[in-house]
Short mmCIF file of C-alpha atoms in Angstrom, two decimals:
data_model
loop_
_atom_site.label_atom_id
_atom_site.label_comp_id
_atom_site.label_asym_id
_atom_site.label_seq_id
_atom_site.Cartn_x
_atom_site.Cartn_y
_atom_site.Cartn_z
CA UNK B 19 -0.01 0.05 0.01
CA UNK B 20 1.16 3.47 -0.77
CA UNK B 21 0.44 6.63 1.35
CA UNK B 22 0.57 10.32 0.41
CA UNK B 23 1.38 12.52 3.46
CA UNK B 24 0.68 16.23 3.06
CA UNK B 25 2.34 18.64 5.41
CA UNK B 26 1.03 22.24 5.81
CA UNK B 27 3.84 24.66 6.92
CA UNK B 28 4.11 28.48 6.89
CA UNK B 29 6.18 28.58 3.74
CA UNK B 30 5.39 25.40 1.84
CA UNK B 31 2.93 22.56 1.36
CA UNK B 32 4.90 19.20 1.11
CA UNK B 33 4.06 15.83 -0.21
CA UNK B 34 5.83 12.74 0.87
CA UNK B 35 4.90 9.41 -0.71
CA UNK B 36 5.66 6.19 1.30
CA UNK B 37 5.58 2.53 0.20
CA UNK B 38 4.72 0.05 2.81
CA UNK B 39 6.76 -3.19 2.87
CA UNK B 40 5.63 -5.60 5.58
CA UNK B 41 5.97 -3.54 8.82
CA UNK B 42 8.21 -0.77 7.34
CA UNK B 43 7.51 2.38 5.37
CA UNK B 44 9.98 3.53 2.68
CA UNK B 45 9.87 7.01 1.37
CA UNK B 46 9.74 7.08 -2.50
CA UNK B 47 9.13 10.59 -3.38
CA UNK B 48 9.15 14.15 -2.00
CA UNK B 49 7.89 17.40 -3.51
CA UNK B 50 6.52 20.73 -2.34
CA UNK B 51 4.71 23.86 -3.47
CA UNK B 52 6.04 27.22 -1.89
CA UNK B 53 3.47 29.04 0.21
CA UNK B 54 3.61 32.36 2.22
CA UNK B 55 0.94 31.59 4.87
CA UNK B 56 2.97 33.57 7.35
CA UNK B 57 2.12 36.71 5.55
CA UNK B 58 -1.58 35.95 5.51
CA UNK B 59 -2.34 36.27 9.06
CA UNK B 60 -4.66 38.99 10.36
CA UNK B 61 -5.45 39.27 14.18
CA UNK B 62 -4.46 35.66 14.61
CA UNK B 63 -6.51 34.24 11.89
CA UNK B 64 -5.59 32.90 8.50
CA UNK B 65 -7.11 35.34 5.95
CA UNK B 66 -9.23 34.34 2.99
CA UNK B 67 -6.34 35.14 0.78
CA UNK B 68 -4.18 32.70 2.69
CA UNK B 69 -6.87 29.99 2.55
CA UNK B 70 -7.18 30.45 -1.16
CA UNK B 71 -3.41 30.08 -1.43
CA UNK B 72 -3.33 26.96 0.60
CA UNK B 73 -6.42 25.38 -1.36
CA UNK B 74 -4.77 26.17 -4.71
CA UNK B 75 -1.41 24.42 -3.64
CA UNK B 76 -3.12 21.13 -3.13
CA UNK B 77 -4.39 19.96 -6.69
CA UNK B 78 -0.89 19.54 -8.35
CA UNK B 79 0.35 17.45 -5.49
CA UNK B 80 -2.76 15.46 -5.31
CA UNK B 81 -2.37 14.72 -8.91
CA UNK B 82 1.21 13.55 -8.30
CA UNK B 83 0.02 11.34 -5.44
CA UNK B 84 -2.60 9.84 -7.71
CA UNK B 85 -0.02 9.12 -10.40
CA UNK B 86 2.17 7.43 -7.88
CA UNK B 87 -0.74 5.13 -6.96
CA UNK B 88 -1.32 6.31 -3.48
CA UNK B 89 -4.12 4.40 -1.87
CA UNK B 90 -4.73 6.73 0.95
CA UNK B 91 -3.80 10.32 1.79
CA UNK B 92 -3.33 12.17 5.08
CA UNK B 93 -2.52 15.71 5.93
CA UNK B 94 -0.94 17.36 8.95
CA UNK B 95 -0.57 21.02 9.99
CA UNK B 96 2.14 22.65 11.90
CA UNK B 97 2.13 25.71 14.12
CA UNK B 98 0.87 27.97 11.37
CA UNK B 99 -2.62 26.46 11.81
CA UNK B 100 -2.16 25.44 15.52
CA UNK B 101 -1.86 29.16 16.47
CA UNK B 102 -4.67 30.37 14.03
CA UNK B 103 -7.75 31.27 15.63
CA UNK B 104 -9.81 29.87 12.73
CA UNK B 105 -7.84 26.67 12.44
CA UNK B 106 -10.90 24.35 12.88
CA UNK B 107 -12.75 26.12 10.02
CA UNK B 108 -9.69 26.05 7.80
CA UNK B 109 -9.23 22.31 8.39
CA UNK B 110 -12.81 21.65 7.63
CA UNK B 111 -12.58 23.62 4.45
CA UNK B 112 -9.46 21.71 3.18
CA UNK B 113 -11.11 18.39 4.17
CA UNK B 114 -14.40 19.14 2.38
CA UNK B 115 -12.54 20.27 -0.76
CA UNK B 116 -10.25 17.20 -1.12
CA UNK B 117 -11.79 14.53 1.05
CA UNK B 118 -8.53 14.72 2.91
CA UNK B 119 -8.35 14.51 6.92
CA UNK B 120 -6.33 17.17 8.34
CA UNK B 121 -4.65 16.72 11.68
CA UNK B 122 -3.22 19.82 13.46
CA UNK B 123 -0.18 18.66 15.41
CA UNK B 124 0.30 19.67 18.99
CA UNK B 125 3.54 20.93 20.43
CA UNK B 126 4.11 17.53 22.26
CA UNK B 127 3.51 15.65 19.02
CA UNK B 128 5.94 17.95 17.16
CA UNK B 129 8.59 17.20 19.75
CA UNK B 130 8.00 13.51 19.64
CA UNK B 131 8.00 13.38 15.73
CA UNK B 132 11.12 15.37 15.59
CA UNK B 133 12.88 13.03 17.98
CA UNK B 134 11.56 9.93 16.11
CA UNK B 135 12.95 11.42 12.81
CA UNK B 136 16.48 11.69 14.19
CA UNK B 137 18.79 8.60 13.84
CA UNK B 138 20.05 8.85 17.26
CA UNK B 139 22.30 6.32 18.87
CA UNK B 140 22.90 8.26 22.08
CA UNK B 141 21.09 7.16 25.11
CA UNK B 142 20.09 10.66 26.37
CA UNK B 143 20.43 14.28 25.34
CA UNK B 144 18.81 17.57 24.22
CA UNK B 145 17.02 18.16 21.01
CA UNK B 146 15.20 20.99 19.23
CA UNK B 147 13.04 21.41 16.16
CA UNK B 148 12.84 24.79 14.59
CA UNK B 149 9.86 25.56 12.61
CA UNK B 150 8.45 28.64 10.96
CA UNK B 151 6.10 29.81 13.74
CA UNK B 152 7.36 27.58 16.64
CA UNK B 153 10.32 26.08 18.22
CA UNK B 154 10.30 22.72 20.02
CA UNK B 155 12.95 21.90 22.76
CA UNK B 156 12.94 18.49 24.41
CA UNK B 157 15.02 16.06 26.42
CA UNK B 158 15.12 12.38 25.57
CA UNK B 159 16.43 9.15 27.10
CA UNK B 160 16.02 5.45 26.41
CA UNK B 161 13.99 6.07 23.22
CA UNK B 162 11.50 8.47 24.89
CA UNK B 163 10.84 12.18 25.04
CA UNK B 164 10.95 13.05 28.72
CA UNK B 165 10.41 16.81 28.90
CA UNK B 166 9.45 19.27 26.30
CA UNK B 167 8.40 22.73 25.57
CA UNK B 168 6.87 24.28 22.45
CA UNK B 169 7.68 27.92 22.10
CA UNK B 170 5.49 30.30 20.11
CA UNK B 171 8.55 31.66 18.16
CA UNK B 172 10.08 30.36 15.03
CA UNK B 173 12.47 31.39 12.28
CA UNK B 174 9.77 33.12 10.08
CA UNK B 175 7.89 34.78 13.05
CA UNK B 176 11.27 36.25 14.19
CA UNK B 177 12.13 37.51 10.72
CA UNK B 178 8.66 39.14 10.47
CA UNK B 179 9.03 40.78 13.83
CA UNK B 180 12.47 42.08 13.90
CA UNK B 181 13.80 42.67 10.39
CA UNK B 182 12.67 43.05 6.70
CA UNK B 183 16.29 42.00 5.53
CA UNK B 184 17.55 38.55 4.82
CA UNK B 185 20.54 39.34 7.01
CA UNK B 186 19.57 41.03 10.24
CA UNK B 187 21.81 43.68 11.96
CA UNK B 188 23.78 42.71 15.08
CA UNK B 189 21.11 44.65 17.14
CA UNK B 190 18.23 42.84 15.51
CA UNK B 191 20.11 39.49 15.96
CA UNK B 192 20.53 40.25 19.70
CA UNK B 193 16.69 41.00 19.93
CA UNK B 194 15.85 37.66 18.23
CA UNK B 195 18.12 35.79 20.67
CA UNK B 196 16.76 37.62 23.77
CA UNK B 197 13.22 36.79 22.62
CA UNK B 198 13.92 33.11 22.68
CA UNK B 199 15.96 33.21 25.87
CA UNK B 200 13.02 34.99 27.73
CA UNK B 201 10.56 32.18 26.67
CA UNK B 202 13.06 29.45 27.76
CA UNK B 203 13.41 31.02 31.23
CA UNK B 204 10.10 29.24 32.08
CA UNK B 205 11.67 25.93 31.39
CA UNK B 206 15.01 25.79 33.24
CA UNK B 207 14.72 22.00 33.76
CA UNK B 208 15.06 21.43 29.94
CA UNK B 209 18.55 23.02 29.88
CA UNK B 210 20.08 21.32 32.85
CA UNK B 211 21.12 18.22 30.92
CA UNK B 212 24.91 18.85 30.78
CA UNK B 213 24.84 17.52 27.23
CA UNK B 214 27.78 17.92 24.84
CA UNK B 215 25.62 17.76 21.81
CA UNK B 216 22.40 19.56 20.79
CA UNK B 217 20.47 17.74 18.20
CA UNK B 218 18.82 20.00 15.71
CA UNK B 219 16.22 19.50 13.03
CA UNK B 220 14.11 21.79 10.92
CA UNK B 221 13.76 22.99 7.40
CA UNK B 222 15.85 26.22 8.22
CA UNK B 223 18.73 24.45 9.94
CA UNK B 224 18.94 21.86 7.19
CA UNK B 225 19.31 24.68 4.60
CA UNK B 226 22.04 26.31 6.81
CA UNK B 227 23.94 23.04 6.86
CA UNK B 228 23.87 22.83 2.99
CA UNK B 229 24.90 26.53 2.75
CA UNK B 230 27.67 26.09 5.24
CA UNK B 231 29.15 23.27 2.99
CA UNK B 232 28.77 25.58 -0.04
CA UNK B 233 30.57 28.50 1.67
CA UNK B 234 33.29 26.42 3.46
CA UNK B 235 34.21 24.30 0.45
CA UNK B 236 33.98 21.24 2.59
CA UNK B 237 34.32 17.89 0.88
CA UNK B 238 32.43 16.01 3.56
CA UNK B 239 29.58 14.02 2.04
CA UNK B 240 26.05 14.86 3.18
CA UNK B 241 25.00 17.69 5.47
CA UNK B 242 24.64 15.96 8.83
CA UNK B 243 27.66 17.11 10.90
CA UNK B 244 28.65 18.65 14.22
CA UNK B 245 28.80 22.37 14.31
CA UNK B 246 31.11 24.13 16.77
CA UNK B 247 31.04 27.84 17.80
CA UNK B 248 33.71 28.38 15.14
CA UNK B 249 31.29 26.95 12.43
CA UNK B 250 28.79 29.68 13.46
CA UNK B 251 31.40 32.32 13.46
CA UNK B 252 32.49 31.11 9.96
CA UNK B 253 28.97 31.11 8.32
CA UNK B 254 28.10 34.53 9.95
CA UNK B 255 31.40 36.02 8.79
CA UNK B 256 31.17 34.57 5.19
CA UNK B 257 27.59 35.79 4.73
CA UNK B 258 28.39 39.28 5.77
CA UNK B 259 31.35 39.80 3.75
CA UNK B 260 30.80 42.72 1.28
CA UNK B 261 32.37 40.90 -1.66
CA UNK B 262 30.32 37.77 -1.30
CA UNK B 263 27.03 39.18 -2.40
CA UNK B 264 25.35 37.08 0.29
CA UNK B 265 21.76 38.03 -0.55
CA UNK B 266 22.16 36.87 -4.23
CA UNK B 267 23.84 33.63 -3.01
CA UNK B 268 21.19 32.73 -0.56
CA UNK B 269 18.31 33.65 -3.06
CA UNK B 270 19.99 31.38 -5.64
CA UNK B 271 20.37 28.57 -3.35
CA UNK B 272 17.08 28.81 -1.65
CA UNK B 273 14.74 31.03 -3.84
CA UNK B 274 11.58 30.37 -1.73
CA UNK B 275 12.91 30.06 1.78
CA UNK B 276 15.87 32.54 2.13
CA UNK B 277 14.01 34.53 5.00
CA UNK B 278 14.19 31.48 7.40
CA UNK B 279 17.96 31.07 7.09
CA UNK B 280 19.53 33.67 9.45
CA UNK B 281 16.82 33.30 12.20
CA UNK B 282 17.30 29.47 12.14
CA UNK B 283 21.03 29.99 12.76
CA UNK B 284 20.35 32.44 15.63
CA UNK B 285 17.74 30.20 17.31
CA UNK B 286 19.88 27.09 17.29
CA UNK B 287 23.04 28.84 18.44
CA UNK B 288 21.13 30.53 21.34
CA UNK B 289 19.73 27.19 22.47
CA UNK B 290 23.10 25.58 22.30
CA UNK B 291 24.69 28.31 24.23
CA UNK B 292 22.15 28.32 26.95
CA UNK B 293 22.47 24.54 27.33
CA UNK B 294 26.28 24.58 27.32
CA UNK B 295 26.40 22.23 24.19
CA UNK B 296 29.81 22.01 22.44
CA UNK B 297 28.45 21.01 19.21
CA UNK B 298 25.17 21.13 17.18
CA UNK B 299 24.35 18.09 15.15
CA UNK B 300 21.92 18.90 12.42
CA UNK B 301 19.51 16.18 11.07
CA UNK B 302 17.32 16.18 7.92
CA UNK B 303 13.61 17.15 8.81
CA UNK B 304 11.11 14.48 8.45
CA UNK B 305 7.79 14.82 10.29
CA UNK B 306 5.82 12.78 7.67
CA UNK B 307 7.25 9.37 8.53
CA UNK B 308 6.40 9.51 12.29
CA UNK B 309 3.02 11.16 11.52
CA UNK B 310 2.18 8.25 9.10
CA UNK B 311 2.94 5.72 11.84
CA UNK B 312 0.50 7.45 14.08
CA UNK B 313 -2.18 8.27 11.43
CA UNK B 314 -2.20 4.61 10.04
CA UNK B 315 -0.92 2.33 12.76
CA UNK B 316 -2.76 -0.67 11.34
CA UNK B 317 -0.90 -0.26 8.16
CA UNK B 318 2.18 -1.44 9.85
CA UNK B 319 0.85 -4.87 10.46
CA UNK B 320 -0.07 -7.17 7.72
CA UNK B 321 -0.33 -5.31 4.41
CA UNK B 322 1.30 -6.55 1.22
CA UNK B 323 3.89 -4.47 -0.68
CA UNK B 324 2.31 -2.34 -3.46
CA UNK B 325 4.45 -2.12 -6.59
#
């Protein structure tokens, strides 16, 4: 059996297609349509313009899911709808238009899914998931999330609030960091882990990891690696060099998501500093896999493989 999993985020609608083989799911395909839902919020609600934008993004991805022989489709929404005052009405509208159930993920679910998406071998530690409208911070041990917090600030909301530029000034950078730190003051237990490594996931951090490799000329395969404080200093310095034309570089590499890059760096660096982490290990974001296992638990039992 094949499943199409749609993810509604501030800046994109995603489609991941999974093939089930016995009790395991294998991702076959990924695609996205850029969105700008973060710019379509008014007094806490998703505007009619934003809803039309969202509805218009589904048909091309639904067509691809059909061509890939998906037997069943599910959809989930992250914080952009969780914080929207009209989220239930928006979900009903999407469900009615496409016969597609929509689940709005809670902060706790986002923490758990982020952890489950990380190929972690360490027994315990600290993790964070940086989204467009929220940031999740959690501790884990023995395969379980122990403590967690979902903070109502993300890379896109910080960018909207503090700067209109791709590259914030140092003063704006400090304001972004202080906003996060003030929120984390209510969760001191989360940062008393004495961990060496902060495990990070999210679309913005994953972009930053790819950009770091491009700027540093590293020959290391893949993008999952440990960042030290010198790595943050390197990428900030390189991006701010006048002869680099950093805006053009970021826009070329990430034409639809450039605004989330710098705030993502600021958030992950701030959490790491507060936790006393010596390195940041960045993992590829994948909420759709853990969500599928929750949305279709019976699918993992005795279904046959769909060719």
